[in-house]
PDB file of C-alpha atoms and ligand atoms in Angstrom:
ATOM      1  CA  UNK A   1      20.928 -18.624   6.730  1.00 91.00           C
ATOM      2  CA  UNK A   2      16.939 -18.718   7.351  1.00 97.00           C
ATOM      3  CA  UNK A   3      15.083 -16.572   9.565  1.00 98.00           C
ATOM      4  CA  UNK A   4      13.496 -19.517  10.216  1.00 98.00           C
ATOM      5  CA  UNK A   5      14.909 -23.688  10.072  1.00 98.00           C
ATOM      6  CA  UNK A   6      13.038 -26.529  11.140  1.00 98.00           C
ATOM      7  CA  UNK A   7      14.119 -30.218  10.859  1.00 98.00           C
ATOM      8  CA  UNK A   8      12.150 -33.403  11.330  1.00 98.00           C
ATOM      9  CA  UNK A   9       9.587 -31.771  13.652  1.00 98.00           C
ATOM     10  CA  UNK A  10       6.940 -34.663  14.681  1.00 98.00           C
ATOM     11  CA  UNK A  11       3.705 -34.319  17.126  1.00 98.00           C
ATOM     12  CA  UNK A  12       1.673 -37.697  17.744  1.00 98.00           C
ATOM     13  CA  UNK A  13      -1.583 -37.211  19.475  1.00 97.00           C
ATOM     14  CA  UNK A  14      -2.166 -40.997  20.692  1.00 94.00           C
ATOM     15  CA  UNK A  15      -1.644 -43.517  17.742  1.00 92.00           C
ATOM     16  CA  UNK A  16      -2.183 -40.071  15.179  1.00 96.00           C
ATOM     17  CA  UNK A  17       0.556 -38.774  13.822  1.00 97.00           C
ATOM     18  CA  UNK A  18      -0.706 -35.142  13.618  1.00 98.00           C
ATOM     19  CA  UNK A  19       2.936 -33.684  11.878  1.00 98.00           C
ATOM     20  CA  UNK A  20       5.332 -36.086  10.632  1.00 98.00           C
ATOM     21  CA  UNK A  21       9.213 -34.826   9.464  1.00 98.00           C
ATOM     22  CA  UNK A  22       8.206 -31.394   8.590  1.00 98.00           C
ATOM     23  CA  UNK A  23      11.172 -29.169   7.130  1.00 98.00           C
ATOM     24  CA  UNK A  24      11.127 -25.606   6.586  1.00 98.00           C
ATOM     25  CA  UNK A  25      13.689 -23.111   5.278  1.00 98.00           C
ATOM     26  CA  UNK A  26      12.163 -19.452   5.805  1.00 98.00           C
ATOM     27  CA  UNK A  27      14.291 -16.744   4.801  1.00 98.00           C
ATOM     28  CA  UNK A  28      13.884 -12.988   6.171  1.00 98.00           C
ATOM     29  CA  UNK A  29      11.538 -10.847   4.279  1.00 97.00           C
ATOM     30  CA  UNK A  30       9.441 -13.481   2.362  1.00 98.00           C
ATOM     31  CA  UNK A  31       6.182 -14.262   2.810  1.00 98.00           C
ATOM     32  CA  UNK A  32       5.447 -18.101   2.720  1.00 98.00           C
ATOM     33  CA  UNK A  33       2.132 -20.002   2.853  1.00 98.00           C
ATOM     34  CA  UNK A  34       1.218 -23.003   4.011  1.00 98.00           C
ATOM     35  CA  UNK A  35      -2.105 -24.815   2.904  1.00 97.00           C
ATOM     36  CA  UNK A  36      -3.555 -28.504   2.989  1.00 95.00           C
ATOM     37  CA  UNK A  37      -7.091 -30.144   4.182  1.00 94.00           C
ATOM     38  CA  UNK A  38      -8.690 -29.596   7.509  1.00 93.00           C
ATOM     39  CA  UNK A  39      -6.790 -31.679   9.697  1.00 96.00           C
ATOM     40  CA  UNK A  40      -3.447 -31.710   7.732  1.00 97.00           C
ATOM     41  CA  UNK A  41      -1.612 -30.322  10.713  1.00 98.00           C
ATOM     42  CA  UNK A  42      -1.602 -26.842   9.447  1.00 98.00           C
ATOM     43  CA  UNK A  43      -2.166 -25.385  12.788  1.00 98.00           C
ATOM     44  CA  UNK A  44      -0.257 -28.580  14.704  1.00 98.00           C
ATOM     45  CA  UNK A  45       2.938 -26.626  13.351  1.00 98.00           C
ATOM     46  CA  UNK A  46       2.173 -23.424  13.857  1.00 98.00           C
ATOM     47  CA  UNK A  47       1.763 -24.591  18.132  1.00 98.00           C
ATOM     48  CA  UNK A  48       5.342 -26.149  18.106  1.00 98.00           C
ATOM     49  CA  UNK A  49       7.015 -23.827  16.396  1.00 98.00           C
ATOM     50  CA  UNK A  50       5.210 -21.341  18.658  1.00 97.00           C
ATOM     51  CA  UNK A  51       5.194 -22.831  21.750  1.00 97.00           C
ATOM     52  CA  UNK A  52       2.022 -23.637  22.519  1.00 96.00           C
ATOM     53  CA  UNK A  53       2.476 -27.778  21.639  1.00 97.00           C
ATOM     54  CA  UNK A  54       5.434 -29.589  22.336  1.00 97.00           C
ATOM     55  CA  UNK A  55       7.193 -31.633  19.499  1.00 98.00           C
ATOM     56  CA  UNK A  56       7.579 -34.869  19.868  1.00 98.00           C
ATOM     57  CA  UNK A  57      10.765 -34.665  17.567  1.00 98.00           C
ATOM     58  CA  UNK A  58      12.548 -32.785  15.599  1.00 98.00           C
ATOM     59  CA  UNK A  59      14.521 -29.213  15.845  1.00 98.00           C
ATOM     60  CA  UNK A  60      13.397 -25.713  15.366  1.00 98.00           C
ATOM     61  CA  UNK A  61      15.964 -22.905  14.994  1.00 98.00           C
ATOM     62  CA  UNK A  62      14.979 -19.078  14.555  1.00 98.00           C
ATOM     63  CA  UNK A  63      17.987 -16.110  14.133  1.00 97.00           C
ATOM     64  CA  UNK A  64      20.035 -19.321  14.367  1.00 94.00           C
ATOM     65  CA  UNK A  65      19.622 -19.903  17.518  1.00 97.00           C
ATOM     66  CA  UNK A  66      17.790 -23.228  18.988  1.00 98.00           C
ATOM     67  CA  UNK A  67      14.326 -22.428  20.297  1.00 98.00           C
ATOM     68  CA  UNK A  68      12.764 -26.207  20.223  1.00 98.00           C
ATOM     69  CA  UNK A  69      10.014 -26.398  23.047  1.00 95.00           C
ATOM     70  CA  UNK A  70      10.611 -23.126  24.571  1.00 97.00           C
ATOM     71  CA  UNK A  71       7.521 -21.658  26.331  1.00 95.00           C
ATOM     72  CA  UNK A  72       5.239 -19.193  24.642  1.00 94.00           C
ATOM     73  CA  UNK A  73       6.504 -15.958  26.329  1.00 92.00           C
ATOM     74  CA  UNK A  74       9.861 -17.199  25.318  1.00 95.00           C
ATOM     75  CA  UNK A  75       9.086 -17.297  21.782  1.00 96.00           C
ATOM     76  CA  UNK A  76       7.101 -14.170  21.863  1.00 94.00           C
ATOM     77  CA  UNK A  77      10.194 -12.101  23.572  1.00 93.00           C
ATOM     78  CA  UNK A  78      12.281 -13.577  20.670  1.00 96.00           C
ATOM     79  CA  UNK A  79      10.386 -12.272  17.793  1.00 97.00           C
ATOM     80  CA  UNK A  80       7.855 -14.424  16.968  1.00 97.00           C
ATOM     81  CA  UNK A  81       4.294 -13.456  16.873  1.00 96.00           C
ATOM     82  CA  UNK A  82       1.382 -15.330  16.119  1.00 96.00           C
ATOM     83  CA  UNK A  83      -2.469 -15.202  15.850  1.00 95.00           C
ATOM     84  CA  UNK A  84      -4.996 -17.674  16.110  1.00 94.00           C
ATOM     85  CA  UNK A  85      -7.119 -19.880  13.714  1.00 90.00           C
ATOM     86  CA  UNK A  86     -10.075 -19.116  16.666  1.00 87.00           C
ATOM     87  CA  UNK A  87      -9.701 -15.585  17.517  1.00 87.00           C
ATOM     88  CA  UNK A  88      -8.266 -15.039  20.757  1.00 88.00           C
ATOM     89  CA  UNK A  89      -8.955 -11.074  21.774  1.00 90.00           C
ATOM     90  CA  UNK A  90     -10.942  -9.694  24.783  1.00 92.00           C
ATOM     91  CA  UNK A  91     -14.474  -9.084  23.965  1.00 91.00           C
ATOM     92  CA  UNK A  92     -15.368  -7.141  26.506  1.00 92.00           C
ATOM     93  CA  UNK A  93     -12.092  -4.214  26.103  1.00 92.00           C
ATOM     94  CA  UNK A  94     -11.966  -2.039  23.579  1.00 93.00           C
ATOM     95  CA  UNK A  95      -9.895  -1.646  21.516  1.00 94.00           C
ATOM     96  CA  UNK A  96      -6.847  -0.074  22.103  1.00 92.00           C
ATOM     97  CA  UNK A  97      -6.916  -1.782  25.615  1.00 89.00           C
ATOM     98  CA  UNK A  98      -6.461  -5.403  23.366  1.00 92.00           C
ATOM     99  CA  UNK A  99      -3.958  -3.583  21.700  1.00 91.00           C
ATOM    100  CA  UNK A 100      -2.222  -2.215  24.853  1.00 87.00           C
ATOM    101  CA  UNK A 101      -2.024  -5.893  26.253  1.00 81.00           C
ATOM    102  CA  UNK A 102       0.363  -6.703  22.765  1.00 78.00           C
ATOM    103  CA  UNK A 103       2.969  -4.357  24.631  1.00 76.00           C
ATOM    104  CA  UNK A 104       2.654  -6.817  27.398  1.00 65.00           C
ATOM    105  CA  UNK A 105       4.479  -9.721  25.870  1.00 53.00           C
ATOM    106  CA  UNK A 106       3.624 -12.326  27.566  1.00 48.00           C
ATOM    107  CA  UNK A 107      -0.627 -11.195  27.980  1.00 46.00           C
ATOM    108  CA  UNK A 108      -2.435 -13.318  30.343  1.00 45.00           C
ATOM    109  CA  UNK A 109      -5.788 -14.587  29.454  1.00 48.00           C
ATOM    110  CA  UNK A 110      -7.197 -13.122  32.091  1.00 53.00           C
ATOM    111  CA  UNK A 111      -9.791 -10.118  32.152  1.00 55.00           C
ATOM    112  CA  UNK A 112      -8.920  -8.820  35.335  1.00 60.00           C
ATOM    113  CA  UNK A 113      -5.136  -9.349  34.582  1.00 59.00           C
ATOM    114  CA  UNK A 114      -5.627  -7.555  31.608  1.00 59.00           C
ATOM    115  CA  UNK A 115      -7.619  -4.834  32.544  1.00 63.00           C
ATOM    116  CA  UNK A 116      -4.920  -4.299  35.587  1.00 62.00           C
ATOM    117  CA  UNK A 117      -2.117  -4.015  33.023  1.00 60.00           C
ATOM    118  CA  UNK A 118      -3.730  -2.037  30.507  1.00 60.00           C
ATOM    119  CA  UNK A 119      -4.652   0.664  33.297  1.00 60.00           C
ATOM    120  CA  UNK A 120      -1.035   0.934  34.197  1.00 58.00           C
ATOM    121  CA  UNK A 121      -0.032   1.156  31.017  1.00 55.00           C
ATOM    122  CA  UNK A 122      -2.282   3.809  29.944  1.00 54.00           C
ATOM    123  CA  UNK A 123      -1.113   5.872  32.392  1.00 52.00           C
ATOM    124  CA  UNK A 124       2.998   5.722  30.618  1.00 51.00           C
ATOM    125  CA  UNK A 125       1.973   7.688  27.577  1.00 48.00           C
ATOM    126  CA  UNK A 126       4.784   8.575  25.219  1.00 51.00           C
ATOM    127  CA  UNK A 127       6.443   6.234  22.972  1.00 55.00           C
ATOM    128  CA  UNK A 128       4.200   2.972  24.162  1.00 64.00           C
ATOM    129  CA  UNK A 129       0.488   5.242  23.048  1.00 76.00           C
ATOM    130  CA  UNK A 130       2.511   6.435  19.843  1.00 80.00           C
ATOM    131  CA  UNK A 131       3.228   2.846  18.329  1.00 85.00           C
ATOM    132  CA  UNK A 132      -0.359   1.281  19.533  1.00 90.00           C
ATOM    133  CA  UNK A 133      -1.448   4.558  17.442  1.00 90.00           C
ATOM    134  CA  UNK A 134       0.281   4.312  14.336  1.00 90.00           C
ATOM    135  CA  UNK A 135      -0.520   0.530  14.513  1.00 93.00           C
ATOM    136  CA  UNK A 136      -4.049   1.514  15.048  1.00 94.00           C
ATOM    137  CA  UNK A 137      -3.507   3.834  11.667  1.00 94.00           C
ATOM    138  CA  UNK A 138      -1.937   0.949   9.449  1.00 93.00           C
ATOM    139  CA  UNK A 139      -4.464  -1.263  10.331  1.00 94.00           C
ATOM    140  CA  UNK A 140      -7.353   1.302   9.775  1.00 94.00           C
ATOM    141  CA  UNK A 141      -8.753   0.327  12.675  1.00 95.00           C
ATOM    142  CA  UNK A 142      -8.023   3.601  14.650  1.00 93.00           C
ATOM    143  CA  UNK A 143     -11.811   4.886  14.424  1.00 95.00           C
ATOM    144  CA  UNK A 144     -13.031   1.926  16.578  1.00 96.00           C
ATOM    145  CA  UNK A 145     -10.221   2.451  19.175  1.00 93.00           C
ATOM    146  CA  UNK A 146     -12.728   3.465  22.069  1.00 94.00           C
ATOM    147  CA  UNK A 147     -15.449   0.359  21.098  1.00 96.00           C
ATOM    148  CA  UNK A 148     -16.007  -2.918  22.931  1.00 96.00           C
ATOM    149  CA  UNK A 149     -14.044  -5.527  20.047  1.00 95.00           C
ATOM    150  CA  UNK A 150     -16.847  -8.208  20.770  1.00 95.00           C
ATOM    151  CA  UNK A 151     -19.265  -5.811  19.306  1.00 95.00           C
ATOM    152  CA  UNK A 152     -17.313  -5.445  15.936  1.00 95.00           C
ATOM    153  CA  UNK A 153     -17.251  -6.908  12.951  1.00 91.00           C
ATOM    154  CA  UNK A 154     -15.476 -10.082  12.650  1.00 89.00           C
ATOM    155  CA  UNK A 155     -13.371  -8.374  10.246  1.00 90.00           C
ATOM    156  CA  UNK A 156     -12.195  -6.145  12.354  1.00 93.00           C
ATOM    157  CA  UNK A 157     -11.922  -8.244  15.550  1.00 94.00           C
ATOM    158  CA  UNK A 158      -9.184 -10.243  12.921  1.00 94.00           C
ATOM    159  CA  UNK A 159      -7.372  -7.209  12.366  1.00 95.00           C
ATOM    160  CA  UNK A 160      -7.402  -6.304  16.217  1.00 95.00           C
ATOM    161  CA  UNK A 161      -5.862  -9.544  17.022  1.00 95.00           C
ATOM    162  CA  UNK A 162      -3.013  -8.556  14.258  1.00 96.00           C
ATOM    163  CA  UNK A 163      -2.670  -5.122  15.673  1.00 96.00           C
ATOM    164  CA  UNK A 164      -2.050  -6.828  19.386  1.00 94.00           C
ATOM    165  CA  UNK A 165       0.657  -9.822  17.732  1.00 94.00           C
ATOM    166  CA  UNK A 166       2.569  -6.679  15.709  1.00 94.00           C
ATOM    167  CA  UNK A 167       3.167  -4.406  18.950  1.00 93.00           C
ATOM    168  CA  UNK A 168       5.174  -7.501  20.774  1.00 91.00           C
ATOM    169  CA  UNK A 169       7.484  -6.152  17.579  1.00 92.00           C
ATOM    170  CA  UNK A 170       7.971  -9.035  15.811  1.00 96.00           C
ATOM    171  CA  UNK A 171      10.024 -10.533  13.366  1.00 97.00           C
ATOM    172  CA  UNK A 172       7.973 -13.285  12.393  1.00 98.00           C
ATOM    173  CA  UNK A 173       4.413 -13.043  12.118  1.00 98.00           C
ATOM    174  CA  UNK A 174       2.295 -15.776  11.762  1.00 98.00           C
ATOM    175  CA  UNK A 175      -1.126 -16.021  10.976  1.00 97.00           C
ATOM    176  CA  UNK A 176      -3.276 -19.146  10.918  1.00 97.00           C
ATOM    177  CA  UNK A 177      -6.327 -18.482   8.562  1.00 96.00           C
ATOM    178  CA  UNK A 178      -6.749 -14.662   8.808  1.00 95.00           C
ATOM    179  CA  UNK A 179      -9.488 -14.139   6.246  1.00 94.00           C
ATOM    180  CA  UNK A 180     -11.391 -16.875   8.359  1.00 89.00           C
ATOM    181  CA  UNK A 181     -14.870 -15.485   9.061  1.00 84.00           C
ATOM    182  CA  UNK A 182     -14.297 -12.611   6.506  1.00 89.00           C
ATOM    183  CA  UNK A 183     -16.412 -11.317   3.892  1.00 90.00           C
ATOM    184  CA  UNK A 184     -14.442 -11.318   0.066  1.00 92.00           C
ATOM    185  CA  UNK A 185     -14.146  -8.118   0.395  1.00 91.00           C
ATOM    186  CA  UNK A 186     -12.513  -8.254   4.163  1.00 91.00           C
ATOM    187  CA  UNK A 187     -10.259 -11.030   2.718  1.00 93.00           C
ATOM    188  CA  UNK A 188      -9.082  -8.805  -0.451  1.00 93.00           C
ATOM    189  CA  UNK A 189      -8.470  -5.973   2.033  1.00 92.00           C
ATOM    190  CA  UNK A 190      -6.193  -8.024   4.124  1.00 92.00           C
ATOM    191  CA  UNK A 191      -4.327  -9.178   1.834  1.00 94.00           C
ATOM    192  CA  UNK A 192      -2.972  -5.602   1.012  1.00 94.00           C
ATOM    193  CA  UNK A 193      -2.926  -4.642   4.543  1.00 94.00           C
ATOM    194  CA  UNK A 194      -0.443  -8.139   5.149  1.00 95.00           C
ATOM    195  CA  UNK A 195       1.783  -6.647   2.277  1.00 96.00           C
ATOM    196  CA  UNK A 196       1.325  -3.455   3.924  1.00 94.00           C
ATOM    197  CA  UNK A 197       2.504  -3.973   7.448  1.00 95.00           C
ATOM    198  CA  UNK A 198       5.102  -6.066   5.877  1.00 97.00           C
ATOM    199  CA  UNK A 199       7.260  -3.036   4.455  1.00 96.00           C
ATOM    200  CA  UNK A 200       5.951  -0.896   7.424  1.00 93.00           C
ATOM    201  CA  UNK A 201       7.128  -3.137  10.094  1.00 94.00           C
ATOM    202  CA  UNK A 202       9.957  -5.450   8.451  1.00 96.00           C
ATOM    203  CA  UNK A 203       8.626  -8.503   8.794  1.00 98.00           C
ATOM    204  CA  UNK A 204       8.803 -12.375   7.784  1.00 98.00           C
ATOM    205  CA  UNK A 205       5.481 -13.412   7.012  1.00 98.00           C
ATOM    206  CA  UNK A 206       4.414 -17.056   6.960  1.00 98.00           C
ATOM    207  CA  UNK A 207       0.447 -17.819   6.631  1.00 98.00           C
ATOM    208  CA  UNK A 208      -1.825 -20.577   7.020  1.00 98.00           C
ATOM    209  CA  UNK A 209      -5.164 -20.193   4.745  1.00 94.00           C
ATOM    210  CA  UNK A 210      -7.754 -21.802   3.131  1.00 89.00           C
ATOM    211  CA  UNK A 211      -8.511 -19.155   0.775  1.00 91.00           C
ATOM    212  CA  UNK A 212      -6.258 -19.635  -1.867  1.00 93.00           C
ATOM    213  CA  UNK A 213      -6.558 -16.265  -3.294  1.00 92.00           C
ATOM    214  CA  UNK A 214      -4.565 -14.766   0.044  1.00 94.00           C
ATOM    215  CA  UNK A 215      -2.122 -17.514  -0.644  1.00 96.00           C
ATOM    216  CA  UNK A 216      -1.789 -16.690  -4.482  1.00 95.00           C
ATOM    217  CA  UNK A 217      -1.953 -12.953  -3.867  1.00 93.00           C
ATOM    218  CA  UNK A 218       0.652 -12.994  -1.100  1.00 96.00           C
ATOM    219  CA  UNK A 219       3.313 -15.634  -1.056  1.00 97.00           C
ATOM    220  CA  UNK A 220       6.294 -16.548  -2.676  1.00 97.00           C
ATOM    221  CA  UNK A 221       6.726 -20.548  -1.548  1.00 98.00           C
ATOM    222  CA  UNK A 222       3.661 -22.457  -0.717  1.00 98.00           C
ATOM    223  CA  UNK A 223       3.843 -26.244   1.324  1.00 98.00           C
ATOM    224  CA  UNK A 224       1.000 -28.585   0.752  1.00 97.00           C
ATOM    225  CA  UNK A 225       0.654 -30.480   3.571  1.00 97.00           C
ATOM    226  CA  UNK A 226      -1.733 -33.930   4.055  1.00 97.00           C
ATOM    227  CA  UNK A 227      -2.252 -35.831   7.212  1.00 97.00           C
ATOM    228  CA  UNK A 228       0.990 -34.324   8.068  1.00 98.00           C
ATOM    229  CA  UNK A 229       3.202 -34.602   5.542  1.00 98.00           C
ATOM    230  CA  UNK A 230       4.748 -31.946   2.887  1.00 98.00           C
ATOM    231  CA  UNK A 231       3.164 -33.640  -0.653  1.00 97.00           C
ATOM    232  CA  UNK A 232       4.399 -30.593  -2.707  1.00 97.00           C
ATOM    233  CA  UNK A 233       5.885 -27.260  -1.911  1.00 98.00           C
ATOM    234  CA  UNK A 234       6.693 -24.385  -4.702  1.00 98.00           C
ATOM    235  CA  UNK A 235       5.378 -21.427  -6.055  1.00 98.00           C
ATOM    236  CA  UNK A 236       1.561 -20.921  -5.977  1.00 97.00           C
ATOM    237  CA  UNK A 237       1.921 -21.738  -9.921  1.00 96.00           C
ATOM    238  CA  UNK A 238       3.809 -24.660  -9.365  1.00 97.00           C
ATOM    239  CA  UNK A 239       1.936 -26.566  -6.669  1.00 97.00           C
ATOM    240  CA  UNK A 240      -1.511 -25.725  -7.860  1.00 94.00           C
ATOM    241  CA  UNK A 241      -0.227 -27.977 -10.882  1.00 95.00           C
ATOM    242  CA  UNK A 242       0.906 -31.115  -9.012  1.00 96.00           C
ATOM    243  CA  UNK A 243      -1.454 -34.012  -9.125  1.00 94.00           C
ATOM    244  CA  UNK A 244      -1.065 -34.930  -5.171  1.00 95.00           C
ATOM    245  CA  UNK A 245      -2.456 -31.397  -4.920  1.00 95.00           C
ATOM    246  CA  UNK A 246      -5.253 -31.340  -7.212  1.00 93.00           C
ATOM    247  CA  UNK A 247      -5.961 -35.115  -5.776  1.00 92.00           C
ATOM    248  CA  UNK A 248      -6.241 -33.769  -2.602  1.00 90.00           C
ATOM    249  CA  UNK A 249      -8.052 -30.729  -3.007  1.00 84.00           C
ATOM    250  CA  UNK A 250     -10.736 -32.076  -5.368  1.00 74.00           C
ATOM    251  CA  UNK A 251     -10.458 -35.792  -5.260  1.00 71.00           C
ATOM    252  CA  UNK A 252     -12.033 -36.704  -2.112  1.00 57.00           C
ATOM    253  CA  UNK A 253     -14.229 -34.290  -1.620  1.00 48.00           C
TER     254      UNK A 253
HETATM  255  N1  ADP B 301      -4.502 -31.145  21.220  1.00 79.53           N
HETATM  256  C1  ADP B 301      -4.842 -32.138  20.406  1.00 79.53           C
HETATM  257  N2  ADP B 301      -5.158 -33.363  20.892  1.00 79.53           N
HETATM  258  C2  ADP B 301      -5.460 -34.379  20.072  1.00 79.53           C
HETATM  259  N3  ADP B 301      -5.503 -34.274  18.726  1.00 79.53           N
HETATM  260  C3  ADP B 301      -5.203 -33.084  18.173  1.00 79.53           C
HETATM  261  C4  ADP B 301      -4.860 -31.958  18.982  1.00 79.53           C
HETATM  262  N4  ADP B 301      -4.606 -30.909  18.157  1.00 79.53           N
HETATM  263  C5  ADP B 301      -4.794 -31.363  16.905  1.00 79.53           C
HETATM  264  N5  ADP B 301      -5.156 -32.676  16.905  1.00 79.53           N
HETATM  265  C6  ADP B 301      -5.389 -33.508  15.717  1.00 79.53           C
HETATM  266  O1  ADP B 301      -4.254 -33.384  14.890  1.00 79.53           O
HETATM  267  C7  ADP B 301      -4.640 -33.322  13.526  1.00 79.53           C
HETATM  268  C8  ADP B 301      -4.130 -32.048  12.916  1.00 79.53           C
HETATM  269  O2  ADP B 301      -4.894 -30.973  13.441  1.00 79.53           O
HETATM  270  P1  ADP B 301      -4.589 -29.466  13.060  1.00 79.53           P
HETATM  271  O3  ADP B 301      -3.145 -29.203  13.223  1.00 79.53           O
HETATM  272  O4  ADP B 301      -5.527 -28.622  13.837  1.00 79.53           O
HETATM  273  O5  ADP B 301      -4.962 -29.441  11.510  1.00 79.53           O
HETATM  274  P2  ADP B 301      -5.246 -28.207  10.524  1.00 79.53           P
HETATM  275  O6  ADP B 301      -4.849 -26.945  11.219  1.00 79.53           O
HETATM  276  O7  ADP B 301      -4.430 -28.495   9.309  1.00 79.53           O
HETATM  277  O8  ADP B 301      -6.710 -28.252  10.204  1.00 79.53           O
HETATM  278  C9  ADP B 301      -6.152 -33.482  13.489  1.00 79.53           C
HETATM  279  O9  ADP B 301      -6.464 -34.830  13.282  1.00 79.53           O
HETATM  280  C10 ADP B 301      -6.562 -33.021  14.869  1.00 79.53           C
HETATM  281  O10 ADP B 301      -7.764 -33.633  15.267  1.00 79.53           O
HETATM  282 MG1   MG B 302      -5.906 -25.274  11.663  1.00 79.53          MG
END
């Protein structure tokens, strides 16, 4: 059985059909990719299965259990984690106070919420300040613990926003173009810090990225998808040889 199953999901936004009969069989411990054109409906998915959209159609089933259209803090408290294609951290905290909010399942988007809760849960030390540190450590992020995140690198803001999704203590993480905004250097570092954490924490990994050296360097099964639909799914190898993909990657550009 999957970690993760999904059947026929469908989103229309008006008269676009934004995902149409996606299918995905995810099993525990791999790490799958999913590419395609901007627009495809990469990051369409990634809302339903998350939350965050709700499908027009279709079933999603995680541990075997139904989660279709469940709420975001739902999905979180499950074991799914997620970050975003458009960073979400707060600019303003350091930190380990963005990282402290991950312990918060469900983290508001507020500042002041935020700021509330990461007071009171800097004052529990113990266990809670021993996993935000050794996720600090993995990450390599630990010297910046004390600094404003808006005034790091981008590179590291990415990794911060990892760091937060891995201490809701996932099973699933997801991550919708993490190199985004990286340097090649950045982006080759990730990729072993992704295979890293993945031991570390025993996780399912599925990832959503344009470059497709993270995609050839990290997964096992990669879906192409265009205007919504799968066109080819297989190994890197494999679907970097099909002619829908090559058509779509170089022929209408
Ligand atoms: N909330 C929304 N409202 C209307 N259209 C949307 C919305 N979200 C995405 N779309 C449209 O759905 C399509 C797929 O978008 P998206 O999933 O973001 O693609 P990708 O992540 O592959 O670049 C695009 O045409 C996009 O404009
Ligand atoms: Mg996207």
């Amino acid at each position: 059985m999957p970690l993760l199953e999904v059947r026929g999901l469908t989103k229309r936004f008006g008269g676009l059909i934004a995902v149409d009969d996606y299918r995905l069989d995810l099993p525990e411990g791999e790490i799958y990719g999913l590419i395609g054109p901007n627009g495809a409906g990469k990051t369409t998915v990634f809302n339903m299965i998350t939350g965050f959209v709700r499908p027009d159609g279709g079933t999603v089933r995680f541990k075997d259990r139904d989660v279709t259209g469940l709420p975001p803090h739902r999905i979180s408290e499950l074991g799914i984690a997620r970050t975003f294609q458009n960073l979400r951290i707060f600019r303003r905290l350091t930190v380990l106070e963005n990282l402290l909010i991950g312990r918060h399942k469900s983290f508001s988007y507020s500042v002041a919420d935020a700021l509330l809760m990461t007071s009171r849960y800097g004052k529990e030390e113990g266990e809670g300040s021993k996993e935000v540190i050794e996720v600090m450590k993995e990450l390599g992020i630990e010297d910046y613990s004390d600094r404003p995140a808006g005034e790091l690198p981008y590179g590291i803001q990415r990794l911060v926003e990892i760091g937060r999704s891995l201490l809701t203590r996932p099973r699933l993480l997801m991550l919708d173009e993490p190199t985004a905004g990286m340097n090649p250097r950045e982006a080759e570092d990730l990729i072993s810090k992704v295979r890293e954490i993945k031991e570390s924490f025993d996780l399912t990994i599925w990832v959503v990225e344009h470059r497709m050296k993270v995609i050839q360097g990290l997964c096992s099964w990669v879906q192409v998808l265009d205007h919504g639909r799968i066109i080819a799914e297989g190994t890197y190898d494999q679907v970097m040889r099909d002619p829908k993909v090559i058509e779509v990657y170089l022929g209408g550009a």
